[in-house]
């Protein structure tokens, strides 16, 4: 009997989009279907924000923020079924989703040396994984412009606000007033878009608008874009 030693082909899928468009949940499902690792690059920026808050770094001091990012010991799961982020051995998986981090993260994400440091780590993680779905704001354009497949996932602002509100309610995180929700979604996008372009697809990037799609339809649309660009058929099975 001949042993099957065939390795799964390398496959890099880059997904970008604005806040609440479904990048994380859809990319995780796509990674499971493709038997690939999953990289949540937003979690890396959130980890820097948590770290500088924890260390009491002056948020007006870009050099100090950049130094903290470079020194940060980050351990992040790339298994789509395991959500775990640790900084300096401290599990911050839940803490990086708290409002104080959400409200601070754009301040660190617009510091260019912070971006350069995290982009370097992201490229390393992608190279180490071989098969990976990486999502964020600048993956299709800066981190992995040569990915096998690149997708910009969008949805109307109304849909994104409604999804984020439902997500927070289901997670037991309580209600947000309309102003807070708008600041955490649209306000953050406005700030983040000063350093990354994720409101329109770059050349060669497929656009998936999920405004009128449910979750499963969106996963199917992203998988179809991957198949179209990379020519790799999706693995059958549950995605969520
Ligand atoms: N097509 C869809 N239809 C309905 N709900 C969706 C759809 N796609 C994602 N969702 C839901 O919307 C919520 C927000 O999705 P998710 O957290 O993946 O967005 P995101 O783009 O990663 O946001 P952020 O960048 O702010 O972290 C989740 O509860 C998710 O299940
Ligand atoms: N590639 C990336 C990923 C994320 N960011 C910034 C912008 C967001 O406000 C923040 C948190 O991301 P989220 O968890 O909401 O996806 O991180 C970025 O600038 N570039």
PDB file of C-alpha atoms and ligand atoms in Angstrom:
ATOM      1  CA  UNK A   1       0.000   0.000   0.000  1.00  0.00           C
ATOM      2  CA  UNK A   2       1.354   3.421  -0.910  1.00  0.00           C
ATOM      3  CA  UNK A   3       1.295   6.014   1.858  1.00  0.00           C
ATOM      4  CA  UNK A   4      -0.335   9.299   0.867  1.00  0.00           C
ATOM      5  CA  UNK A   5       2.372  11.881   1.604  1.00  0.00           C
ATOM      6  CA  UNK A   6       0.756  14.661  -0.393  1.00  0.00           C
ATOM      7  CA  UNK A   7       0.883  17.968   1.504  1.00  0.00           C
ATOM      8  CA  UNK A   8      -2.072  20.352   1.294  1.00  0.00           C
ATOM      9  CA  UNK A   9      -1.224  23.169  -1.110  1.00  0.00           C
ATOM     10  CA  UNK A  10      -0.162  26.515   0.314  1.00  0.00           C
ATOM     11  CA  UNK A  11      -3.070  28.918   0.266  1.00  0.00           C
ATOM     12  CA  UNK A  12      -3.213  32.493   1.508  1.00  0.00           C
ATOM     13  CA  UNK A  13      -6.600  34.196   1.606  1.00  0.00           C
ATOM     14  CA  UNK A  14      -6.658  37.911   2.489  1.00  0.00           C
ATOM     15  CA  UNK A  15      -9.893  39.500   3.718  1.00  0.00           C
ATOM     16  CA  UNK A  16     -10.378  43.193   4.549  1.00  0.00           C
ATOM     17  CA  UNK A  17     -13.379  45.288   5.415  1.00  0.00           C
ATOM     18  CA  UNK A  18     -14.867  47.876   7.756  1.00  0.00           C
ATOM     19  CA  UNK A  19     -15.973  47.258  11.330  1.00  0.00           C
ATOM     20  CA  UNK A  20     -18.939  44.907  11.679  1.00  0.00           C
ATOM     21  CA  UNK A  21     -18.824  43.729   8.066  1.00  0.00           C
ATOM     22  CA  UNK A  22     -18.374  40.139   9.273  1.00  0.00           C
ATOM     23  CA  UNK A  23     -14.648  39.707   8.591  1.00  0.00           C
ATOM     24  CA  UNK A  24     -13.835  37.722  11.731  1.00  0.00           C
ATOM     25  CA  UNK A  25     -16.814  35.375  11.821  1.00  0.00           C
ATOM     26  CA  UNK A  26     -16.884  34.801   8.064  1.00  0.00           C
ATOM     27  CA  UNK A  27     -13.080  34.367   7.787  1.00  0.00           C
ATOM     28  CA  UNK A  28     -13.097  31.802  10.616  1.00  0.00           C
ATOM     29  CA  UNK A  29     -15.802  29.811   8.836  1.00  0.00           C
ATOM     30  CA  UNK A  30     -13.906  30.061   5.542  1.00  0.00           C
ATOM     31  CA  UNK A  31     -10.683  28.888   7.257  1.00  0.00           C
ATOM     32  CA  UNK A  32     -12.492  25.817   8.663  1.00  0.00           C
ATOM     33  CA  UNK A  33     -13.877  24.960   5.256  1.00  0.00           C
ATOM     34  CA  UNK A  34     -10.435  25.336   3.652  1.00  0.00           C
ATOM     35  CA  UNK A  35      -8.662  23.457   6.483  1.00  0.00           C
ATOM     36  CA  UNK A  36      -6.531  26.558   6.953  1.00  0.00           C
ATOM     37  CA  UNK A  37      -5.248  28.575   9.914  1.00  0.00           C
ATOM     38  CA  UNK A  38      -6.896  31.897  10.771  1.00  0.00           C
ATOM     39  CA  UNK A  39      -5.235  35.213  11.655  1.00  0.00           C
ATOM     40  CA  UNK A  40      -7.264  37.961  13.350  1.00  0.00           C
ATOM     41  CA  UNK A  41      -4.983  40.964  12.798  1.00  0.00           C
ATOM     42  CA  UNK A  42      -7.431  43.282  14.576  1.00  0.00           C
ATOM     43  CA  UNK A  43      -6.769  41.259  17.729  1.00  0.00           C
ATOM     44  CA  UNK A  44      -3.069  42.143  17.379  1.00  0.00           C
ATOM     45  CA  UNK A  45      -3.828  45.892  17.325  1.00  0.00           C
ATOM     46  CA  UNK A  46      -6.196  45.366  20.244  1.00  0.00           C
ATOM     47  CA  UNK A  47      -3.408  43.566  22.128  1.00  0.00           C
ATOM     48  CA  UNK A  48      -1.135  46.603  21.634  1.00  0.00           C
ATOM     49  CA  UNK A  49      -3.923  48.887  22.900  1.00  0.00           C
ATOM     50  CA  UNK A  50      -4.444  46.661  25.971  1.00  0.00           C
ATOM     51  CA  UNK A  51      -0.684  46.558  26.575  1.00  0.00           C
ATOM     52  CA  UNK A  52      -0.183  50.355  26.468  1.00  0.00           C
ATOM     53  CA  UNK A  53      -3.188  50.906  28.755  1.00  0.00           C
ATOM     54  CA  UNK A  54      -1.825  48.290  31.147  1.00  0.00           C
ATOM     55  CA  UNK A  55       1.663  49.826  31.141  1.00  0.00           C
ATOM     56  CA  UNK A  56       0.323  53.368  31.543  1.00  0.00           C
ATOM     57  CA  UNK A  57       1.998  54.534  28.324  1.00  0.00           C
ATOM     58  CA  UNK A  58       1.191  58.144  27.395  1.00  0.00           C
ATOM     59  CA  UNK A  59      -1.305  57.829  24.507  1.00  0.00           C
ATOM     60  CA  UNK A  60      -0.031  61.131  23.076  1.00  0.00           C
ATOM     61  CA  UNK A  61       3.507  59.724  22.798  1.00  0.00           C
ATOM     62  CA  UNK A  62       3.727  57.838  19.481  1.00  0.00           C
ATOM     63  CA  UNK A  63       7.356  56.827  20.078  1.00  0.00           C
ATOM     64  CA  UNK A  64       6.470  55.247  23.429  1.00  0.00           C
ATOM     65  CA  UNK A  65       3.515  53.392  21.870  1.00  0.00           C
ATOM     66  CA  UNK A  66       5.767  52.096  19.083  1.00  0.00           C
ATOM     67  CA  UNK A  67       8.400  50.950  21.609  1.00  0.00           C
ATOM     68  CA  UNK A  68       5.728  49.110  23.607  1.00  0.00           C
ATOM     69  CA  UNK A  69       4.461  47.392  20.436  1.00  0.00           C
ATOM     70  CA  UNK A  70       7.965  46.243  19.480  1.00  0.00           C
ATOM     71  CA  UNK A  71       8.609  44.874  22.982  1.00  0.00           C
ATOM     72  CA  UNK A  72       5.203  43.198  23.329  1.00  0.00           C
ATOM     73  CA  UNK A  73       5.342  39.438  23.886  1.00  0.00           C
ATOM     74  CA  UNK A  74       2.252  38.255  21.978  1.00  0.00           C
ATOM     75  CA  UNK A  75       0.958  34.705  21.819  1.00  0.00           C
ATOM     76  CA  UNK A  76      -2.098  34.318  19.611  1.00  0.00           C
ATOM     77  CA  UNK A  77      -3.963  31.225  18.497  1.00  0.00           C
ATOM     78  CA  UNK A  78      -4.316  30.744  14.744  1.00  0.00           C
ATOM     79  CA  UNK A  79      -6.702  27.827  15.148  1.00  0.00           C
ATOM     80  CA  UNK A  80     -10.124  29.010  13.917  1.00  0.00           C
ATOM     81  CA  UNK A  81     -11.726  26.952  16.716  1.00  0.00           C
ATOM     82  CA  UNK A  82      -9.586  28.396  19.537  1.00  0.00           C
ATOM     83  CA  UNK A  83      -9.827  32.085  20.401  1.00  0.00           C
ATOM     84  CA  UNK A  84      -6.860  32.903  22.632  1.00  0.00           C
ATOM     85  CA  UNK A  85      -4.650  35.976  22.865  1.00  0.00           C
ATOM     86  CA  UNK A  86      -1.995  36.341  25.567  1.00  0.00           C
ATOM     87  CA  UNK A  87       0.345  39.267  26.244  1.00  0.00           C
ATOM     88  CA  UNK A  88       3.350  38.561  28.448  1.00  0.00           C
ATOM     89  CA  UNK A  89       1.689  35.295  29.502  1.00  0.00           C
ATOM     90  CA  UNK A  90      -1.542  37.038  30.588  1.00  0.00           C
ATOM     91  CA  UNK A  91      -4.705  35.786  28.867  1.00  0.00           C
ATOM     92  CA  UNK A  92      -6.284  38.933  27.379  1.00  0.00           C
ATOM     93  CA  UNK A  93      -8.780  37.180  25.074  1.00  0.00           C
ATOM     94  CA  UNK A  94     -11.777  38.826  26.742  1.00  0.00           C
ATOM     95  CA  UNK A  95     -10.050  42.028  27.888  1.00  0.00           C
ATOM     96  CA  UNK A  96      -9.152  43.122  24.339  1.00  0.00           C
ATOM     97  CA  UNK A  97     -12.897  43.232  23.501  1.00  0.00           C
ATOM     98  CA  UNK A  98     -13.720  45.624  26.361  1.00  0.00           C
ATOM     99  CA  UNK A  99     -14.962  49.131  25.535  1.00  0.00           C
ATOM    100  CA  UNK A 100     -11.826  50.813  26.899  1.00  0.00           C
ATOM    101  CA  UNK A 101      -9.721  48.884  24.365  1.00  0.00           C
ATOM    102  CA  UNK A 102     -12.196  49.408  21.499  1.00  0.00           C
ATOM    103  CA  UNK A 103     -12.141  53.151  22.234  1.00  0.00           C
ATOM    104  CA  UNK A 104      -8.296  53.244  22.291  1.00  0.00           C
ATOM    105  CA  UNK A 105      -7.315  50.860  19.507  1.00  0.00           C
ATOM    106  CA  UNK A 106      -7.430  53.380  16.642  1.00  0.00           C
ATOM    107  CA  UNK A 107      -4.998  55.629  18.524  1.00  0.00           C
ATOM    108  CA  UNK A 108      -2.353  52.894  18.395  1.00  0.00           C
ATOM    109  CA  UNK A 109      -3.351  51.626  14.923  1.00  0.00           C
ATOM    110  CA  UNK A 110      -2.579  54.978  13.256  1.00  0.00           C
ATOM    111  CA  UNK A 111       1.010  54.987  14.596  1.00  0.00           C
ATOM    112  CA  UNK A 112       3.001  53.955  11.510  1.00  0.00           C
ATOM    113  CA  UNK A 113       5.876  52.154  13.354  1.00  0.00           C
ATOM    114  CA  UNK A 114       3.223  50.104  15.224  1.00  0.00           C
ATOM    115  CA  UNK A 115       1.734  49.102  11.872  1.00  0.00           C
ATOM    116  CA  UNK A 116       5.177  48.192  10.501  1.00  0.00           C
ATOM    117  CA  UNK A 117       5.911  46.002  13.515  1.00  0.00           C
ATOM    118  CA  UNK A 118       2.562  44.194  13.354  1.00  0.00           C
ATOM    119  CA  UNK A 119       2.704  43.847   9.565  1.00  0.00           C
ATOM    120  CA  UNK A 120       6.111  42.166   9.979  1.00  0.00           C
ATOM    121  CA  UNK A 121       4.687  39.733  12.550  1.00  0.00           C
ATOM    122  CA  UNK A 122       1.647  39.078  10.337  1.00  0.00           C
ATOM    123  CA  UNK A 123       3.799  38.204   7.313  1.00  0.00           C
ATOM    124  CA  UNK A 124       5.831  35.850   9.517  1.00  0.00           C
ATOM    125  CA  UNK A 125       2.644  34.146  10.771  1.00  0.00           C
ATOM    126  CA  UNK A 126       1.312  33.736   7.230  1.00  0.00           C
ATOM    127  CA  UNK A 127       4.618  32.276   6.001  1.00  0.00           C
ATOM    128  CA  UNK A 128       4.777  29.870   8.969  1.00  0.00           C
ATOM    129  CA  UNK A 129       1.201  28.644   8.474  1.00  0.00           C
ATOM    130  CA  UNK A 130       1.335  27.990   4.735  1.00  0.00           C
ATOM    131  CA  UNK A 131      -2.458  27.769   4.586  1.00  0.00           C
ATOM    132  CA  UNK A 132      -4.080  30.756   6.242  1.00  0.00           C
ATOM    133  CA  UNK A 133      -7.042  33.102   6.066  1.00  0.00           C
ATOM    134  CA  UNK A 134      -5.871  36.495   7.380  1.00  0.00           C
ATOM    135  CA  UNK A 135      -8.304  39.340   7.950  1.00  0.00           C
ATOM    136  CA  UNK A 136      -8.070  43.007   8.838  1.00  0.00           C
ATOM    137  CA  UNK A 137      -7.924  46.388   7.121  1.00  0.00           C
ATOM    138  CA  UNK A 138      -4.712  46.232   5.057  1.00  0.00           C
ATOM    139  CA  UNK A 139      -4.188  42.542   4.308  1.00  0.00           C
ATOM    140  CA  UNK A 140      -5.269  42.680   0.657  1.00  0.00           C
ATOM    141  CA  UNK A 141      -3.220  45.827   0.006  1.00  0.00           C
ATOM    142  CA  UNK A 142      -0.125  45.881   2.271  1.00  0.00           C
ATOM    143  CA  UNK A 143       0.413  42.674   4.261  1.00  0.00           C
ATOM    144  CA  UNK A 144      -0.350  40.094   1.548  1.00  0.00           C
ATOM    145  CA  UNK A 145      -0.975  41.822  -1.788  1.00  0.00           C
ATOM    146  CA  UNK A 146       0.283  38.622  -3.457  1.00  0.00           C
ATOM    147  CA  UNK A 147      -2.199  36.340  -1.638  1.00  0.00           C
ATOM    148  CA  UNK A 148      -3.787  33.578  -3.724  1.00  0.00           C
ATOM    149  CA  UNK A 149      -7.193  35.147  -3.111  1.00  0.00           C
ATOM    150  CA  UNK A 150      -8.143  38.628  -1.905  1.00  0.00           C
ATOM    151  CA  UNK A 151     -11.594  39.744  -0.811  1.00  0.00           C
ATOM    152  CA  UNK A 152     -13.041  43.011   0.441  1.00  0.00           C
ATOM    153  CA  UNK A 153     -16.080  42.237   2.593  1.00  0.00           C
ATOM    154  CA  UNK A 154     -18.516  45.119   3.016  1.00  0.00           C
ATOM    155  CA  UNK A 155     -22.054  45.797   4.206  1.00  0.00           C
ATOM    156  CA  UNK A 156     -24.063  48.983   4.575  1.00  0.00           C
ATOM    157  CA  UNK A 157     -23.428  51.030   7.712  1.00  0.00           C
ATOM    158  CA  UNK A 158     -26.991  50.300   8.843  1.00  0.00           C
ATOM    159  CA  UNK A 159     -26.441  46.522   8.535  1.00  0.00           C
ATOM    160  CA  UNK A 160     -23.090  46.717  10.312  1.00  0.00           C
ATOM    161  CA  UNK A 161     -24.499  48.714  13.224  1.00  0.00           C
ATOM    162  CA  UNK A 162     -27.400  46.268  13.571  1.00  0.00           C
ATOM    163  CA  UNK A 163     -25.054  43.254  13.478  1.00  0.00           C
ATOM    164  CA  UNK A 164     -22.695  44.716  16.071  1.00  0.00           C
ATOM    165  CA  UNK A 165     -25.638  45.563  18.333  1.00  0.00           C
ATOM    166  CA  UNK A 166     -26.970  41.982  18.049  1.00  0.00           C
ATOM    167  CA  UNK A 167     -23.509  40.530  18.620  1.00  0.00           C
ATOM    168  CA  UNK A 168     -23.024  42.540  21.841  1.00  0.00           C
ATOM    169  CA  UNK A 169     -26.502  41.583  23.065  1.00  0.00           C
ATOM    170  CA  UNK A 170     -25.884  37.856  22.402  1.00  0.00           C
ATOM    171  CA  UNK A 171     -22.516  38.062  24.171  1.00  0.00           C
ATOM    172  CA  UNK A 172     -24.253  39.515  27.248  1.00  0.00           C
ATOM    173  CA  UNK A 173     -22.212  42.705  26.862  1.00  0.00           C
ATOM    174  CA  UNK A 174     -25.312  44.840  27.377  1.00  0.00           C
ATOM    175  CA  UNK A 175     -26.928  47.531  25.259  1.00  0.00           C
ATOM    176  CA  UNK A 176     -24.994  50.475  23.797  1.00  0.00           C
ATOM    177  CA  UNK A 177     -26.726  53.774  23.154  1.00  0.00           C
ATOM    178  CA  UNK A 178     -26.843  54.728  19.470  1.00  0.00           C
ATOM    179  CA  UNK A 179     -24.071  57.315  19.876  1.00  0.00           C
ATOM    180  CA  UNK A 180     -21.636  54.881  21.505  1.00  0.00           C
ATOM    181  CA  UNK A 181     -22.356  52.191  18.914  1.00  0.00           C
ATOM    182  CA  UNK A 182     -21.887  54.659  16.067  1.00  0.00           C
ATOM    183  CA  UNK A 183     -18.572  55.860  17.544  1.00  0.00           C
ATOM    184  CA  UNK A 184     -17.318  52.279  17.976  1.00  0.00           C
ATOM    185  CA  UNK A 185     -18.208  51.301  14.395  1.00  0.00           C
ATOM    186  CA  UNK A 186     -18.370  54.307  12.019  1.00  0.00           C
ATOM    187  CA  UNK A 187     -16.148  56.603  14.126  1.00  0.00           C
ATOM    188  CA  UNK A 188     -13.443  53.946  14.357  1.00  0.00           C
ATOM    189  CA  UNK A 189     -13.645  53.302  10.590  1.00  0.00           C
ATOM    190  CA  UNK A 190     -13.181  57.019   9.892  1.00  0.00           C
ATOM    191  CA  UNK A 191     -10.008  57.088  11.987  1.00  0.00           C
ATOM    192  CA  UNK A 192      -8.679  53.731  10.738  1.00  0.00           C
ATOM    193  CA  UNK A 193      -9.220  54.745   7.105  1.00  0.00           C
ATOM    194  CA  UNK A 194      -6.626  57.502   7.478  1.00  0.00           C
ATOM    195  CA  UNK A 195      -3.928  54.784   7.332  1.00  0.00           C
ATOM    196  CA  UNK A 196      -5.583  51.934   5.359  1.00  0.00           C
ATOM    197  CA  UNK A 197      -7.937  51.721   2.378  1.00  0.00           C
ATOM    198  CA  UNK A 198     -10.823  49.342   3.054  1.00  0.00           C
ATOM    199  CA  UNK A 199     -13.823  51.249   1.688  1.00  0.00           C
ATOM    200  CA  UNK A 200     -13.241  50.062  -1.885  1.00  0.00           C
ATOM    201  CA  UNK A 201     -11.452  47.049  -3.396  1.00  0.00           C
ATOM    202  CA  UNK A 202      -7.916  47.522  -4.729  1.00  0.00           C
ATOM    203  CA  UNK A 203      -7.242  46.233  -8.225  1.00  0.00           C
ATOM    204  CA  UNK A 204      -7.675  42.459  -8.396  1.00  0.00           C
ATOM    205  CA  UNK A 205      -9.566  42.287  -5.067  1.00  0.00           C
ATOM    206  CA  UNK A 206     -13.045  40.689  -5.185  1.00  0.00           C
ATOM    207  CA  UNK A 207     -15.869  42.672  -3.588  1.00  0.00           C
ATOM    208  CA  UNK A 208     -18.440  40.799  -1.491  1.00  0.00           C
ATOM    209  CA  UNK A 209     -21.271  43.029  -0.296  1.00  0.00           C
ATOM    210  CA  UNK A 210     -23.119  41.109   2.427  1.00  0.00           C
ATOM    211  CA  UNK A 211     -25.823  43.717   3.105  1.00  0.00           C
ATOM    212  CA  UNK A 212     -28.551  41.500   1.649  1.00  0.00           C
ATOM    213  CA  UNK A 213     -26.870  38.156   2.450  1.00  0.00           C
ATOM    214  CA  UNK A 214     -27.245  36.015   5.548  1.00  0.00           C
ATOM    215  CA  UNK A 215     -24.181  34.531   7.247  1.00  0.00           C
ATOM    216  CA  UNK A 216     -24.077  31.264   5.274  1.00  0.00           C
ATOM    217  CA  UNK A 217     -24.632  33.063   1.980  1.00  0.00           C
ATOM    218  CA  UNK A 218     -21.731  35.386   2.807  1.00  0.00           C
ATOM    219  CA  UNK A 219     -19.416  32.451   3.601  1.00  0.00           C
ATOM    220  CA  UNK A 220     -20.447  30.842   0.302  1.00  0.00           C
ATOM    221  CA  UNK A 221     -19.768  34.097  -1.588  1.00  0.00           C
ATOM    222  CA  UNK A 222     -16.264  34.387  -0.095  1.00  0.00           C
ATOM    223  CA  UNK A 223     -15.521  30.713  -0.851  1.00  0.00           C
ATOM    224  CA  UNK A 224     -16.693  31.269  -4.441  1.00  0.00           C
ATOM    225  CA  UNK A 225     -14.309  34.245  -4.723  1.00  0.00           C
ATOM    226  CA  UNK A 226     -11.456  32.078  -3.385  1.00  0.00           C
ATOM    227  CA  UNK A 227     -12.274  29.319  -5.859  1.00  0.00           C
ATOM    228  CA  UNK A 228     -12.465  31.845  -8.660  1.00  0.00           C
ATOM    229  CA  UNK A 229      -9.117  33.481  -7.853  1.00  0.00           C
ATOM    230  CA  UNK A 230      -7.102  30.558  -6.479  1.00  0.00           C
ATOM    231  CA  UNK A 231      -8.808  27.707  -8.325  1.00  0.00           C
ATOM    232  CA  UNK A 232      -9.005  25.666  -5.121  1.00  0.00           C
ATOM    233  CA  UNK A 233     -12.382  24.026  -4.461  1.00  0.00           C
ATOM    234  CA  UNK A 234     -13.751  24.512  -0.951  1.00  0.00           C
ATOM    235  CA  UNK A 235     -13.790  21.535   1.420  1.00  0.00           C
ATOM    236  CA  UNK A 236     -17.361  20.416   2.119  1.00  0.00           C
ATOM    237  CA  UNK A 237     -18.590  20.682   5.701  1.00  0.00           C
ATOM    238  CA  UNK A 238     -19.927  22.992   8.381  1.00  0.00           C
ATOM    239  CA  UNK A 239     -18.510  26.503   8.365  1.00  0.00           C
ATOM    240  CA  UNK A 240     -19.622  28.348  11.481  1.00  0.00           C
TER     241      UNK A 240
HETATM  242  N1  LIG B   1     -23.906  38.155   6.399  1.00  0.00           N
HETATM  243  C1  LIG B   1     -24.204  38.299   7.680  1.00  0.00           C
HETATM  244  N2  LIG B   1     -25.483  38.397   8.044  1.00  0.00           N
HETATM  245  C2  LIG B   1     -25.834  38.577   9.319  1.00  0.00           C
HETATM  246  N3  LIG B   1     -24.950  38.661  10.350  1.00  0.00           N
HETATM  247  C3  LIG B   1     -23.674  38.548  10.054  1.00  0.00           C
HETATM  248  C4  LIG B   1     -23.227  38.368   8.718  1.00  0.00           C
HETATM  249  N4  LIG B   1     -21.869  38.329   8.726  1.00  0.00           N
HETATM  250  C5  LIG B   1     -21.509  38.477  10.019  1.00  0.00           C
HETATM  251  N5  LIG B   1     -22.590  38.582  10.817  1.00  0.00           N
HETATM  252  C6  LIG B   1     -22.610  38.795  12.269  1.00  0.00           C
HETATM  253  O1  LIG B   1     -22.229  40.162  12.469  1.00  0.00           O
HETATM  254  C7  LIG B   1     -21.534  40.277  13.698  1.00  0.00           C
HETATM  255  C8  LIG B   1     -20.241  41.043  13.457  1.00  0.00           C
HETATM  256  O2  LIG B   1     -19.362  40.228  12.704  1.00  0.00           O
HETATM  257  P1  LIG B   1     -17.790  40.193  12.931  1.00  0.00           P
HETATM  258  O3  LIG B   1     -17.429  40.342  14.366  1.00  0.00           O
HETATM  259  O4  LIG B   1     -17.301  38.991  12.207  1.00  0.00           O
HETATM  260  O5  LIG B   1     -17.392  41.541  12.155  1.00  0.00           O
HETATM  261  P2  LIG B   1     -15.965  42.182  11.925  1.00  0.00           P
HETATM  262  O6  LIG B   1     -15.974  42.736  10.541  1.00  0.00           O
HETATM  263  O7  LIG B   1     -14.896  41.219  12.254  1.00  0.00           O
HETATM  264  O8  LIG B   1     -15.974  43.391  12.961  1.00  0.00           O
HETATM  265  P3  LIG B   1     -14.740  44.140  13.682  1.00  0.00           P
HETATM  266  O9  LIG B   1     -13.770  44.511  12.615  1.00  0.00           O
HETATM  267  O10 LIG B   1     -15.348  45.359  14.293  1.00  0.00           O
HETATM  268  O11 LIG B   1     -14.177  43.199  14.691  1.00  0.00           O
HETATM  269  C9  LIG B   1     -21.334  38.868  14.231  1.00  0.00           C
HETATM  270  O12 LIG B   1     -22.328  38.628  15.216  1.00  0.00           O
HETATM  271  C10 LIG B   1     -21.568  37.980  13.026  1.00  0.00           C
HETATM  272  O13 LIG B   1     -22.052  36.693  13.340  1.00  0.00           O
HETATM  273  N1  LIG B   2      -5.041  44.918   9.621  1.00  0.00           N
HETATM  274  C1  LIG B   2      -5.605  45.720  10.569  1.00  0.00           C
HETATM  275  C2  LIG B   2      -6.460  45.204  11.519  1.00  0.00           C
HETATM  276  C3  LIG B   2      -6.993  46.036  12.458  1.00  0.00           C
HETATM  277  N2  LIG B   2      -6.663  47.338  12.457  1.00  0.00           N
HETATM  278  C4  LIG B   2      -7.140  48.221  13.519  1.00  0.00           C
HETATM  279  C5  LIG B   2      -8.385  48.964  13.162  1.00  0.00           C
HETATM  280  C6  LIG B   2      -9.410  48.541  14.163  1.00  0.00           C
HETATM  281  O1  LIG B   2     -10.060  49.657  14.754  1.00  0.00           O
HETATM  282  C7  LIG B   2      -8.641  47.784  15.232  1.00  0.00           C
HETATM  283  C8  LIG B   2      -9.346  46.560  15.777  1.00  0.00           C
HETATM  284  O2  LIG B   2      -9.726  45.714  14.715  1.00  0.00           O
HETATM  285  P1  LIG B   2     -11.061  44.811  14.783  1.00  0.00           P
HETATM  286  O3  LIG B   2     -10.902  43.911  15.951  1.00  0.00           O
HETATM  287  O4  LIG B   2     -12.208  45.747  14.939  1.00  0.00           O
HETATM  288  O5  LIG B   2     -11.070  44.091  13.464  1.00  0.00           O
HETATM  289  O6  LIG B   2      -7.415  47.453  14.684  1.00  0.00           O
HETATM  290  C9  LIG B   2      -5.822  47.838  11.513  1.00  0.00           C
HETATM  291  O7  LIG B   2      -5.538  49.056  11.518  1.00  0.00           O
HETATM  292  N3  LIG B   2      -5.292  47.021  10.577  1.00  0.00           N
END
